[in-house]
Structure formats: structure tokens, C-alpha cells
Amino acid sequence: MAPNESEGGGKRVKAVMRSYRVIAQAITGVSTDPLVLMLLIAGVLFIVGLMLETIAAITILTPVFLPIVEQTAISPIHFGVVMIVTLMIGLLTPPFGVILFVLNAVTGVSLERITRHMVPFYLPLLLTLLSIIVFPELVLWLPRAIGLA
């Protein structure tokens, strides 16, 4: 491998790590309160979940958010559950909800009709997300009961 190629790769890794730090500093600059941080993280995850596939979002954003979680009083288990639930809601939400396109392909029902029939489910999903953010014990009681948290 030519020296320039390895230097370019190293520069890219450093640039990515720097961008992760900038994003993390921007979020922690708003507040250090765990509840506010979880709401901010959930907001970012929801927006990302609208546009990006879940596995890609997890792969890209976990290194950004996990250091924030580790610096605060947020349990990594709680963060993981909130991340998955938030991204799942994004999968169900237009305009790029992947699940909506799968339903369209499988059933042949139009996206408009699927979306219209999904509307009643968004409120319970969002209330559930808000509940697990505000009351972490809803998520953590079982891991704590078996000694994992």
C-alpha cells in the first residue's frame, strides 16, 4: 500500500472521530440533565429514523451517543431500548418509513391508505416512548431484578 493511501485513511478516521466529538459536545452543551439529554437524543434518533435504515442508524449513531450516556447517569440498557423504540417509530413514519413500503409491496394497498390507517397508532407509540424516557424503571426493572443493571 502506498504511504498516501494509509495517511488518507487515517485522516478520514480522525475526521469522523472529530465530527462525533463535535456532535456530542453540541448535545451536552444544551444540558447535562439525563431526562433532557434522553429527549434530545430521542429527537435526533426519530429524525434519523425517518430517513435512514435502522441498522445503519445504530452503527453510525451509537459511537456518537454512547459516550454521552456513559458520562451521565443514563443506563446503557435504557439508552439502547430508547434507541431501538425511537428508530422503530421512524420506520413506521412517512415519508421514508421502510415498513410502509414493505406493507405496500406485500399487500398491494396504496401508501396513502396504509398511512391513513397508521395514524391512530402513532399516539400510543409516542406515549410509550415518552413513558420509557421519563420513567427509566419501566425498562430497567427486569435487568435489575436479574442483576444485569
mmCIF file of N, CA and C in Angstrom:
data_model
loop_
_atom_site.group_PDB
_atom_site.id
_atom_site.type_symbol
_atom_site.label_atom_id
_atom_site.label_comp_id
_atom_site.label_asym_id
_atom_site.label_seq_id
_atom_site.Cartn_x
_atom_site.Cartn_y
_atom_site.Cartn_z
ATOM 1 N N MET A 1 0.850 -1.171 0.000
ATOM 2 C CA MET A 1 0.000 0.000 0.000
ATOM 3 C C MET A 1 0.897 1.236 0.000
ATOM 4 N N ALA A 2 0.539 2.198 -0.794
ATOM 5 C CA ALA A 2 1.308 3.434 -0.881
ATOM 6 C C ALA A 2 1.118 4.249 0.394
ATOM 7 N N PRO A 3 2.141 5.001 0.811
ATOM 8 C CA PRO A 3 2.039 5.786 2.035
ATOM 9 C C PRO A 3 0.870 6.772 2.021
ATOM 10 N N ASN A 4 0.582 7.337 0.870
ATOM 11 C CA ASN A 4 -0.503 8.322 0.814
ATOM 12 C C ASN A 4 -1.862 7.698 1.114
ATOM 13 N N GLU A 5 -2.042 6.425 0.688
ATOM 14 C CA GLU A 5 -3.320 5.765 0.925
ATOM 15 C C GLU A 5 -3.565 5.564 2.416
ATOM 16 N N SER A 6 -2.545 5.110 3.145
ATOM 17 C CA SER A 6 -2.745 4.875 4.575
ATOM 18 C C SER A 6 -2.918 6.192 5.322
ATOM 19 N N GLU A 7 -2.232 7.229 4.891
ATOM 20 C CA GLU A 7 -2.402 8.533 5.534
ATOM 21 C C GLU A 7 -3.810 9.063 5.296
ATOM 22 N N GLY A 8 -4.334 8.879 4.088
ATOM 23 C CA GLY A 8 -5.688 9.337 3.781
ATOM 24 C C GLY A 8 -6.715 8.635 4.637
ATOM 25 N N GLY A 9 -6.541 7.313 4.834
ATOM 26 C CA GLY A 9 -7.455 6.553 5.680
ATOM 27 C C GLY A 9 -7.397 7.033 7.115
ATOM 28 N N GLY A 10 -6.206 7.303 7.601
ATOM 29 C CA GLY A 10 -6.041 7.812 8.960
ATOM 30 C C GLY A 10 -6.675 9.176 9.132
ATOM 31 N N LYS A 11 -6.553 10.002 8.115
ATOM 32 C CA LYS A 11 -7.166 11.332 8.171
ATOM 33 C C LYS A 11 -8.680 11.229 8.201
ATOM 34 N N ARG A 12 -9.226 10.280 7.431
ATOM 35 C CA ARG A 12 -10.677 10.096 7.420
ATOM 36 C C ARG A 12 -11.181 9.628 8.784
ATOM 37 N N VAL A 13 -10.469 8.699 9.385
ATOM 38 C CA VAL A 13 -10.871 8.198 10.709
ATOM 39 C C VAL A 13 -10.826 9.332 11.724
ATOM 40 N N LYS A 14 -9.772 10.142 11.676
ATOM 41 C CA LYS A 14 -9.662 11.278 12.597
ATOM 42 C C LYS A 14 -10.776 12.287 12.358
ATOM 43 N N ALA A 15 -11.129 12.510 11.106
ATOM 44 C CA ALA A 15 -12.211 13.450 10.790
ATOM 45 C C ALA A 15 -13.547 12.937 11.314
ATOM 46 N N VAL A 16 -13.799 11.648 11.153
ATOM 47 C CA VAL A 16 -15.041 11.059 11.651
ATOM 48 C C VAL A 16 -15.092 11.153 13.175
ATOM 49 N N MET A 17 -14.005 10.811 13.838
ATOM 50 C CA MET A 17 -13.963 10.887 15.302
ATOM 51 C C MET A 17 -14.150 12.324 15.782
ATOM 52 N N ARG A 18 -13.569 13.266 15.070
ATOM 53 C CA ARG A 18 -13.733 14.672 15.426
ATOM 54 C C ARG A 18 -15.193 15.098 15.274
ATOM 55 N N SER A 19 -15.845 14.649 14.198
ATOM 56 C CA SER A 19 -17.251 15.012 13.998
ATOM 57 C C SER A 19 -18.122 14.389 15.086
ATOM 58 N N TYR A 20 -17.803 13.157 15.534
ATOM 59 C CA TYR A 20 -18.539 12.543 16.635
ATOM 60 C C TYR A 20 -18.413 13.397 17.894
ATOM 61 N N ARG A 21 -17.190 13.862 18.177
ATOM 62 C CA ARG A 21 -16.974 14.693 19.367
ATOM 63 C C ARG A 21 -17.735 16.009 19.270
ATOM 64 N N VAL A 22 -17.771 16.605 18.093
ATOM 65 C CA VAL A 22 -18.478 17.877 17.905
ATOM 66 C C VAL A 22 -19.966 17.686 18.153
ATOM 67 N N ILE A 23 -20.542 16.626 17.619
ATOM 68 C CA ILE A 23 -21.963 16.355 17.832
ATOM 69 C C ILE A 23 -22.243 16.102 19.310
ATOM 70 N N ALA A 24 -21.402 15.300 19.952
ATOM 71 C CA ALA A 24 -21.586 15.003 21.370
ATOM 72 C C ALA A 24 -21.477 16.273 22.207
ATOM 73 N N GLN A 25 -20.527 17.134 21.897
ATOM 74 C CA GLN A 25 -20.369 18.392 22.637
ATOM 75 C C GLN A 25 -21.561 19.316 22.411
ATOM 76 N N ALA A 26 -22.105 19.319 21.208
ATOM 77 C CA ALA A 26 -23.273 20.156 20.934
ATOM 78 C C ALA A 26 -24.469 19.706 21.764
ATOM 79 N N ILE A 27 -24.655 18.405 21.877
ATOM 80 C CA ILE A 27 -25.787 17.890 22.648
ATOM 81 C C ILE A 27 -25.582 18.130 24.134
ATOM 82 N N THR A 28 -24.384 17.849 24.651
ATOM 83 C CA THR A 28 -24.155 18.061 26.078
ATOM 84 C C THR A 28 -24.051 19.543 26.418
ATOM 85 N N GLY A 29 -23.817 20.381 25.421
ATOM 86 C CA GLY A 29 -23.792 21.825 25.650
ATOM 87 C C GLY A 29 -25.177 22.379 25.953
ATOM 88 N N VAL A 30 -26.214 21.694 25.504
ATOM 89 C CA VAL A 30 -27.584 22.132 25.765
ATOM 90 C C VAL A 30 -27.951 21.876 27.226
ATOM 91 N N SER A 31 -27.638 20.674 27.699
ATOM 92 C CA SER A 31 -27.975 20.316 29.077
ATOM 93 C C SER A 31 -27.168 19.085 29.479
ATOM 94 N N THR A 32 -27.011 18.922 30.775
ATOM 95 C CA THR A 32 -26.401 17.691 31.284
ATOM 96 C C THR A 32 -27.419 16.879 32.084
ATOM 97 N N ASP A 33 -28.658 17.349 32.135
ATOM 98 C CA ASP A 33 -29.725 16.628 32.809
ATOM 99 C C ASP A 33 -30.060 15.368 32.012
ATOM 100 N N PRO A 34 -30.053 14.181 32.641
ATOM 101 C CA PRO A 34 -30.311 12.938 31.901
ATOM 102 C C PRO A 34 -31.639 12.927 31.140
ATOM 103 N N LEU A 35 -32.700 13.484 31.743
ATOM 104 C CA LEU A 35 -34.002 13.499 31.069
ATOM 105 C C LEU A 35 -33.952 14.352 29.804
ATOM 106 N N VAL A 36 -33.378 15.534 29.902
ATOM 107 C CA VAL A 36 -33.272 16.431 28.746
ATOM 108 C C VAL A 36 -32.392 15.790 27.670
ATOM 109 N N LEU A 37 -31.286 15.172 28.087
ATOM 110 C CA LEU A 37 -30.410 14.511 27.120
ATOM 111 C C LEU A 37 -31.130 13.372 26.399
ATOM 112 N N MET A 38 -31.898 12.574 27.140
ATOM 113 C CA MET A 38 -32.621 11.477 26.503
ATOM 114 C C MET A 38 -33.678 11.996 25.531
ATOM 115 N N LEU A 39 -34.336 13.092 25.885
ATOM 116 C CA LEU A 39 -35.319 13.678 24.974
ATOM 117 C C LEU A 39 -34.633 14.214 23.717
ATOM 118 N N LEU A 40 -33.481 14.858 23.881
ATOM 119 C CA LEU A 40 -32.722 15.352 22.720
ATOM 120 C C LEU A 40 -32.251 14.198 21.838
ATOM 121 N N ILE A 41 -31.703 13.181 22.470
ATOM 122 C CA ILE A 41 -31.224 12.016 21.719
ATOM 123 C C ILE A 41 -32.386 11.348 20.985
ATOM 124 N N ALA A 42 -33.519 11.202 21.665
ATOM 125 C CA ALA A 42 -34.690 10.593 21.023
ATOM 126 C C ALA A 42 -35.155 11.433 19.834
ATOM 127 N N GLY A 43 -35.114 12.764 19.971
ATOM 128 C CA GLY A 43 -35.488 13.634 18.857
ATOM 129 C C GLY A 43 -34.581 13.450 17.652
ATOM 130 N N VAL A 44 -33.283 13.389 17.910
ATOM 131 C CA VAL A 44 -32.327 13.167 16.816
ATOM 132 C C VAL A 44 -32.547 11.792 16.199
ATOM 133 N N LEU A 45 -32.728 10.782 17.042
ATOM 134 C CA LEU A 45 -32.948 9.427 16.534
ATOM 135 C C LEU A 45 -34.231 9.326 15.714
ATOM 136 N N PHE A 46 -35.278 10.018 16.137
ATOM 137 C CA PHE A 46 -36.529 9.994 15.390
ATOM 138 C C PHE A 46 -36.326 10.586 13.999
ATOM 139 N N ILE A 47 -35.653 11.731 13.935
ATOM 140 C CA ILE A 47 -35.405 12.374 12.641
ATOM 141 C C ILE A 47 -34.539 11.475 11.761
ATOM 142 N N VAL A 48 -33.517 10.892 12.343
ATOM 143 C CA VAL A 48 -32.656 9.980 11.577
ATOM 144 C C VAL A 48 -33.445 8.748 11.157
ATOM 145 N N GLY A 49 -34.303 8.241 12.062
ATOM 146 C CA GLY A 49 -35.105 7.064 11.757
ATOM 147 C C GLY A 49 -36.079 7.275 10.616
ATOM 148 N N LEU A 50 -36.452 8.517 10.375
ATOM 149 C CA LEU A 50 -37.326 8.812 9.239
ATOM 150 C C LEU A 50 -36.620 8.586 7.909
ATOM 151 N N MET A 51 -35.300 8.764 7.911
ATOM 152 C CA MET A 51 -34.566 8.788 6.644
ATOM 153 C C MET A 51 -33.564 7.662 6.452
ATOM 154 N N LEU A 52 -33.206 6.972 7.527
ATOM 155 C CA LEU A 52 -32.112 6.006 7.437
ATOM 156 C C LEU A 52 -32.579 4.656 7.966
ATOM 157 N N GLU A 53 -32.073 3.604 7.391
ATOM 158 C CA GLU A 53 -32.395 2.253 7.830
ATOM 159 C C GLU A 53 -31.851 2.053 9.240
ATOM 160 N N THR A 54 -32.531 1.239 10.036
ATOM 161 C CA THR A 54 -32.238 1.101 11.459
ATOM 162 C C THR A 54 -30.816 0.627 11.738
ATOM 163 N N ILE A 55 -30.359 -0.406 11.080
ATOM 164 C CA ILE A 55 -29.015 -0.941 11.341
ATOM 165 C C ILE A 55 -27.957 0.115 11.030
ATOM 166 N N ALA A 56 -28.137 0.845 9.946
ATOM 167 C CA ALA A 56 -27.196 1.914 9.609
ATOM 168 C C ALA A 56 -27.212 3.012 10.669
ATOM 169 N N ALA A 57 -28.396 3.381 11.126
ATOM 170 C CA ALA A 57 -28.512 4.423 12.155
ATOM 171 C C ALA A 57 -27.842 3.982 13.452
ATOM 172 N N ILE A 58 -28.051 2.735 13.846
ATOM 173 C CA ILE A 58 -27.424 2.221 15.065
ATOM 174 C C ILE A 58 -25.908 2.232 14.917
ATOM 175 N N THR A 59 -25.423 1.768 13.778
ATOM 176 C CA THR A 59 -23.986 1.710 13.539
ATOM 177 C C THR A 59 -23.346 3.088 13.539
ATOM 178 N N ILE A 60 -24.022 4.050 12.964
ATOM 179 C CA ILE A 60 -23.465 5.401 12.867
ATOM 180 C C ILE A 60 -23.608 6.173 14.172
ATOM 181 N N LEU A 61 -24.753 6.064 14.831
ATOM 182 C CA LEU A 61 -25.040 6.944 15.961
ATOM 183 C C LEU A 61 -24.663 6.399 17.336
ATOM 184 N N THR A 62 -24.513 5.102 17.480
ATOM 185 C CA THR A 62 -24.106 4.575 18.784
ATOM 186 C C THR A 62 -22.766 5.148 19.233
ATOM 187 N N PRO A 63 -21.750 5.229 18.367
ATOM 188 C CA PRO A 63 -20.490 5.832 18.818
ATOM 189 C C PRO A 63 -20.614 7.319 19.156
ATOM 190 N N VAL A 64 -21.633 7.971 18.637
ATOM 191 C CA VAL A 64 -21.846 9.389 18.956
ATOM 192 C C VAL A 64 -22.499 9.521 20.324
ATOM 193 N N PHE A 65 -23.540 8.734 20.571
ATOM 194 C CA PHE A 65 -24.342 8.914 21.772
ATOM 195 C C PHE A 65 -23.838 8.140 22.987
ATOM 196 N N LEU A 66 -23.177 7.012 22.792
ATOM 197 C CA LEU A 66 -22.754 6.205 23.933
ATOM 198 C C LEU A 66 -21.799 6.947 24.872
ATOM 199 N N PRO A 67 -20.842 7.732 24.374
ATOM 200 C CA PRO A 67 -20.008 8.496 25.311
ATOM 201 C C PRO A 67 -20.818 9.497 26.148
ATOM 202 N N ILE A 68 -21.847 10.079 25.563
ATOM 203 C CA ILE A 68 -22.719 10.994 26.312
ATOM 204 C C ILE A 68 -23.435 10.221 27.406
ATOM 205 N N VAL A 69 -23.957 9.059 27.055
ATOM 206 C CA VAL A 69 -24.680 8.222 28.009
ATOM 207 C C VAL A 69 -23.751 7.802 29.144
ATOM 208 N N GLU A 70 -22.531 7.420 28.809
ATOM 209 C CA GLU A 70 -21.583 6.970 29.829
ATOM 210 C C GLU A 70 -21.158 8.095 30.768
ATOM 211 N N GLN A 71 -21.181 9.340 30.290
ATOM 212 C CA GLN A 71 -20.785 10.485 31.122
ATOM 213 C C GLN A 71 -21.895 10.944 32.048
ATOM 214 N N THR A 72 -23.107 10.523 31.801
ATOM 215 C CA THR A 72 -24.239 10.954 32.619
ATOM 216 C C THR A 72 -24.774 9.770 33.414
ATOM 217 N N ALA A 73 -25.867 9.979 34.091
ATOM 218 C CA ALA A 73 -26.462 8.929 34.917
ATOM 219 C C ALA A 73 -27.440 8.062 34.124
ATOM 220 N N ILE A 74 -27.287 8.008 32.812
ATOM 221 C CA ILE A 74 -28.189 7.215 31.969
ATOM 222 C C ILE A 74 -27.630 5.804 31.843
ATOM 223 N N SER A 75 -28.477 4.822 32.066
ATOM 224 C CA SER A 75 -28.073 3.432 31.904
ATOM 225 C C SER A 75 -27.916 3.107 30.421
ATOM 226 N N PRO A 76 -26.839 2.417 30.040
ATOM 227 C CA PRO A 76 -26.710 1.999 28.638
ATOM 228 C C PRO A 76 -27.862 1.101 28.174
ATOM 229 N N ILE A 77 -28.422 0.324 29.080
ATOM 230 C CA ILE A 77 -29.576 -0.518 28.724
ATOM 231 C C ILE A 77 -30.773 0.362 28.400
ATOM 232 N N HIS A 78 -31.007 1.358 29.231
ATOM 233 C CA HIS A 78 -32.108 2.301 28.996
ATOM 234 C C HIS A 78 -31.909 3.006 27.658
ATOM 235 N N PHE A 79 -30.709 3.487 27.413
ATOM 236 C CA PHE A 79 -30.399 4.150 26.146
ATOM 237 C C PHE A 79 -30.659 3.221 24.962
ATOM 238 N N GLY A 80 -30.229 1.968 25.067
ATOM 239 C CA GLY A 80 -30.416 1.017 23.970
ATOM 240 C C GLY A 80 -31.877 0.773 23.651
ATOM 241 N N VAL A 81 -32.693 0.641 24.685
ATOM 242 C CA VAL A 81 -34.123 0.420 24.464
ATOM 243 C C VAL A 81 -34.765 1.658 23.840
ATOM 244 N N VAL A 82 -34.408 2.836 24.362
ATOM 245 C CA VAL A 82 -34.952 4.079 23.798
ATOM 246 C C VAL A 82 -34.520 4.221 22.337
ATOM 247 N N MET A 83 -33.280 3.880 22.040
ATOM 248 C CA MET A 83 -32.780 3.981 20.666
ATOM 249 C C MET A 83 -33.580 3.073 19.732
ATOM 250 N N ILE A 84 -33.786 1.839 20.126
ATOM 251 C CA ILE A 84 -34.494 0.882 19.273
ATOM 252 C C ILE A 84 -35.950 1.289 19.085
ATOM 253 N N VAL A 85 -36.618 1.680 20.161
ATOM 254 C CA VAL A 85 -38.032 2.074 20.061
ATOM 255 C C VAL A 85 -38.180 3.322 19.183
ATOM 256 N N THR A 86 -37.286 4.291 19.372
ATOM 257 C CA THR A 86 -37.368 5.521 18.577
ATOM 258 C C THR A 86 -37.131 5.241 17.100
ATOM 259 N N LEU A 87 -36.130 4.440 16.791
ATOM 260 C CA LEU A 87 -35.863 4.108 15.390
ATOM 261 C C LEU A 87 -36.999 3.280 14.791
ATOM 262 N N MET A 88 -37.628 2.436 15.610
ATOM 263 C CA MET A 88 -38.768 1.654 15.128
ATOM 264 C C MET A 88 -39.929 2.570 14.745
ATOM 265 N N ILE A 89 -40.169 3.589 15.559
ATOM 266 C CA ILE A 89 -41.230 4.547 15.227
ATOM 267 C C ILE A 89 -40.882 5.263 13.921
ATOM 268 N N GLY A 90 -39.612 5.581 13.740
ATOM 269 C CA GLY A 90 -39.175 6.198 12.481
ATOM 270 C C GLY A 90 -39.422 5.293 11.283
ATOM 271 N N LEU A 91 -39.271 3.982 11.477
ATOM 272 C CA LEU A 91 -39.524 3.033 10.384
ATOM 273 C C LEU A 91 -40.985 3.029 9.946
ATOM 274 N N LEU A 92 -41.864 3.441 10.854
ATOM 275 C CA LEU A 92 -43.301 3.416 10.573
ATOM 276 C C LEU A 92 -43.855 4.759 10.121
ATOM 277 N N THR A 93 -42.990 5.759 10.039
ATOM 278 C CA THR A 93 -43.448 7.123 9.809
ATOM 279 C C THR A 93 -43.084 7.599 8.403
ATOM 280 N N PRO A 94 -44.050 8.173 7.689
ATOM 281 C CA PRO A 94 -43.742 8.753 6.379
ATOM 282 C C PRO A 94 -42.773 9.918 6.522
ATOM 283 N N PRO A 95 -42.051 10.307 5.525
ATOM 284 C CA PRO A 95 -42.172 9.953 4.123
ATOM 285 C C PRO A 95 -41.338 8.741 3.707
ATOM 286 N N PHE A 96 -40.345 8.336 4.536
ATOM 287 C CA PHE A 96 -39.467 7.252 4.118
ATOM 288 C C PHE A 96 -39.625 6.006 4.961
ATOM 289 N N GLY A 97 -40.749 5.846 5.650
ATOM 290 C CA GLY A 97 -40.958 4.692 6.522
ATOM 291 C C GLY A 97 -40.827 3.389 5.755
ATOM 292 N N VAL A 98 -39.751 2.677 6.007
ATOM 293 C CA VAL A 98 -39.454 1.448 5.270
ATOM 294 C C VAL A 98 -40.575 0.427 5.439
ATOM 295 N N ILE A 99 -41.110 0.327 6.633
ATOM 296 C CA ILE A 99 -42.186 -0.633 6.890
ATOM 297 C C ILE A 99 -43.409 -0.334 6.028
ATOM 298 N N LEU A 100 -43.670 0.941 5.798
ATOM 299 C CA LEU A 100 -44.819 1.304 4.963
ATOM 300 C C LEU A 100 -44.634 0.789 3.535
ATOM 301 N N PHE A 101 -43.412 0.871 3.021
ATOM 302 C CA PHE A 101 -43.141 0.373 1.670
ATOM 303 C C PHE A 101 -43.230 -1.150 1.622
ATOM 304 N N VAL A 102 -42.809 -1.819 2.685
ATOM 305 C CA VAL A 102 -42.929 -3.281 2.743
ATOM 306 C C VAL A 102 -44.400 -3.679 2.760
ATOM 307 N N LEU A 103 -45.195 -2.994 3.578
ATOM 308 C CA LEU A 103 -46.635 -3.274 3.602
ATOM 309 C C LEU A 103 -47.274 -3.044 2.246
ATOM 310 N N ASN A 104 -46.865 -1.981 1.575
ATOM 311 C CA ASN A 104 -47.377 -1.688 0.243
ATOM 312 C C ASN A 104 -47.044 -2.814 -0.730
ATOM 313 N N ALA A 105 -45.814 -3.296 -0.687
ATOM 314 C CA ALA A 105 -45.386 -4.352 -1.610
ATOM 315 C C ALA A 105 -46.075 -5.680 -1.310
ATOM 316 N N VAL A 106 -46.249 -5.993 -0.047
ATOM 317 C CA VAL A 106 -46.825 -7.280 0.336
ATOM 318 C C VAL A 106 -48.333 -7.306 0.112
ATOM 319 N N THR A 107 -49.012 -6.215 0.476
ATOM 320 C CA THR A 107 -50.486 -6.216 0.426
ATOM 321 C C THR A 107 -51.053 -5.619 -0.850
ATOM 322 N N GLY A 108 -50.277 -4.777 -1.527
ATOM 323 C CA GLY A 108 -50.793 -4.092 -2.702
ATOM 324 C C GLY A 108 -51.660 -2.893 -2.369
ATOM 325 N N VAL A 109 -51.798 -2.575 -1.077
ATOM 326 C CA VAL A 109 -52.584 -1.424 -0.638
ATOM 327 C C VAL A 109 -51.730 -0.174 -0.840
ATOM 328 N N SER A 110 -52.370 0.921 -1.234
ATOM 329 C CA SER A 110 -51.624 2.151 -1.511
ATOM 330 C C SER A 110 -50.967 2.709 -0.247
ATOM 331 N N LEU A 111 -49.862 3.420 -0.438
ATOM 332 C CA LEU A 111 -49.155 4.045 0.681
ATOM 333 C C LEU A 111 -50.044 5.040 1.421
ATOM 334 N N GLU A 112 -50.872 5.761 0.675
ATOM 335 C CA GLU A 112 -51.770 6.729 1.295
ATOM 336 C C GLU A 112 -52.740 6.036 2.258
ATOM 337 N N ARG A 113 -53.301 4.932 1.812
ATOM 338 C CA ARG A 113 -54.262 4.206 2.654
ATOM 339 C C ARG A 113 -53.569 3.596 3.869
ATOM 340 N N ILE A 114 -52.394 3.034 3.669
ATOM 341 C CA ILE A 114 -51.634 2.466 4.792
ATOM 342 C C ILE A 114 -51.322 3.554 5.810
ATOM 343 N N THR A 115 -50.849 4.694 5.325
ATOM 344 C CA THR A 115 -50.501 5.800 6.213
ATOM 345 C C THR A 115 -51.726 6.303 6.966
ATOM 346 N N ARG A 116 -52.819 6.423 6.273
ATOM 347 C CA ARG A 116 -54.062 6.897 6.902
ATOM 348 C C ARG A 116 -54.490 5.947 8.025
ATOM 349 N N HIS A 117 -54.324 4.655 7.813
ATOM 350 C CA HIS A 117 -54.713 3.684 8.826
ATOM 351 C C HIS A 117 -53.667 3.541 9.938
ATOM 352 N N MET A 118 -52.477 4.040 9.721
ATOM 353 C CA MET A 118 -51.431 4.015 10.755
ATOM 354 C C MET A 118 -51.578 5.152 11.753
ATOM 355 N N VAL A 119 -52.233 6.224 11.368
ATOM 356 C CA VAL A 119 -52.327 7.430 12.206
ATOM 357 C C VAL A 119 -52.782 7.134 13.637
ATOM 358 N N PRO A 120 -53.810 6.311 13.876
ATOM 359 C CA PRO A 120 -54.220 6.068 15.262
ATOM 360 C C PRO A 120 -53.145 5.396 16.126
ATOM 361 N N PHE A 121 -52.171 4.759 15.501
ATOM 362 C CA PHE A 121 -51.143 4.050 16.262
ATOM 363 C C PHE A 121 -49.975 4.947 16.670
ATOM 364 N N TYR A 122 -49.819 6.100 16.045
ATOM 365 C CA TYR A 122 -48.687 6.969 16.358
ATOM 366 C C TYR A 122 -48.760 7.528 17.773
ATOM 367 N N LEU A 123 -49.931 7.916 18.237
ATOM 368 C CA LEU A 123 -50.061 8.473 19.581
ATOM 369 C C LEU A 123 -49.656 7.456 20.654
ATOM 370 N N PRO A 124 -50.167 6.225 20.642
ATOM 371 C CA PRO A 124 -49.710 5.255 21.655
ATOM 372 C C PRO A 124 -48.211 4.963 21.566
ATOM 373 N N LEU A 125 -47.684 4.908 20.353
ATOM 374 C CA LEU A 125 -46.246 4.665 20.206
ATOM 375 C C LEU A 125 -45.434 5.802 20.818
ATOM 376 N N LEU A 126 -45.833 7.039 20.540
ATOM 377 C CA LEU A 126 -45.113 8.192 21.084
ATOM 378 C C LEU A 126 -45.283 8.291 22.603
ATOM 379 N N LEU A 127 -46.472 7.971 23.112
ATOM 380 C CA LEU A 127 -46.678 7.976 24.561
ATOM 381 C C LEU A 127 -45.844 6.892 25.248
ATOM 382 N N THR A 128 -45.727 5.747 24.612
ATOM 383 C CA THR A 128 -44.877 4.686 25.149
ATOM 384 C C THR A 128 -43.424 5.128 25.181
ATOM 385 N N LEU A 129 -42.970 5.744 24.086
ATOM 386 C CA LEU A 129 -41.594 6.251 24.044
ATOM 387 C C LEU A 129 -41.366 7.285 25.135
ATOM 388 N N LEU A 130 -42.272 8.223 25.263
ATOM 389 C CA LEU A 130 -42.141 9.252 26.293
ATOM 390 C C LEU A 130 -42.146 8.626 27.689
ATOM 391 N N SER A 131 -42.973 7.620 27.893
ATOM 392 C CA SER A 131 -43.035 6.947 29.199
ATOM 393 C C SER A 131 -41.717 6.262 29.542
ATOM 394 N N ILE A 132 -41.119 5.572 28.589
ATOM 395 C CA ILE A 132 -39.864 4.882 28.914
ATOM 396 C C ILE A 132 -38.698 5.860 29.040
ATOM 397 N N ILE A 133 -38.825 7.040 28.455
ATOM 398 C CA ILE A 133 -37.791 8.062 28.653
ATOM 399 C C ILE A 133 -37.938 8.685 30.039
ATOM 400 N N VAL A 134 -39.152 9.068 30.403
ATOM 401 C CA VAL A 134 -39.388 9.759 31.677
ATOM 402 C C VAL A 134 -39.272 8.800 32.867
ATOM 403 N N PHE A 135 -39.686 7.561 32.687
ATOM 404 C CA PHE A 135 -39.650 6.574 33.772
ATOM 405 C C PHE A 135 -38.730 5.410 33.386
ATOM 406 N N PRO A 136 -37.430 5.568 33.560
ATOM 407 C CA PRO A 136 -36.476 4.519 33.157
ATOM 408 C C PRO A 136 -36.723 3.176 33.836
ATOM 409 N N GLU A 137 -37.368 3.190 35.000
ATOM 410 C CA GLU A 137 -37.641 1.926 35.703
ATOM 411 C C GLU A 137 -38.523 0.986 34.887
ATOM 412 N N LEU A 138 -39.337 1.540 33.979
ATOM 413 C CA LEU A 138 -40.154 0.681 33.111
ATOM 414 C C LEU A 138 -39.279 -0.237 32.272
ATOM 415 N N VAL A 139 -38.086 0.232 31.961
ATOM 416 C CA VAL A 139 -37.147 -0.537 31.152
ATOM 417 C C VAL A 139 -36.195 -1.340 32.032
ATOM 418 N N LEU A 140 -35.801 -0.763 33.145
ATOM 419 C CA LEU A 140 -34.686 -1.312 33.926
ATOM 420 C C LEU A 140 -35.084 -2.272 35.040
ATOM 421 N N TRP A 141 -36.361 -2.421 35.346
ATOM 422 C CA TRP A 141 -36.727 -3.271 36.477
ATOM 423 C C TRP A 141 -36.317 -4.707 36.265
ATOM 424 N N LEU A 142 -36.512 -5.236 35.084
ATOM 425 C CA LEU A 142 -36.164 -6.644 34.842
ATOM 426 C C LEU A 142 -34.651 -6.850 34.820
ATOM 427 N N PRO A 143 -33.882 -6.045 34.074
ATOM 428 C CA PRO A 143 -32.419 -6.235 34.147
ATOM 429 C C PRO A 143 -31.882 -6.108 35.572
ATOM 430 N N ARG A 144 -32.462 -5.194 36.359
ATOM 431 C CA ARG A 144 -32.018 -5.053 37.750
ATOM 432 C C ARG A 144 -32.422 -6.266 38.582
ATOM 433 N N ALA A 145 -33.599 -6.806 38.311
ATOM 434 C CA ALA A 145 -34.082 -7.959 39.073
ATOM 435 C C ALA A 145 -33.197 -9.179 38.864
ATOM 436 N N ILE A 146 -32.597 -9.290 37.695
ATOM 437 C CA ILE A 146 -31.730 -10.453 37.437
ATOM 438 C C ILE A 146 -30.249 -10.103 37.497
ATOM 439 N N GLY A 147 -29.972 -8.885 37.989
ATOM 440 C CA GLY A 147 -28.586 -8.496 38.245
ATOM 441 C C GLY A 147 -27.787 -8.013 37.049
ATOM 442 N N LEU A 148 -28.453 -7.545 36.003
ATOM 443 C CA LEU A 148 -27.739 -7.084 34.814
ATOM 444 C C LEU A 148 -27.564 -5.568 34.765
ATOM 445 N N ALA A 149 -28.271 -4.836 35.581
ATOM 446 C CA ALA A 149 -28.148 -3.369 35.538
ATOM 447 C C ALA A 149 -27.827 -2.810 36.910
#
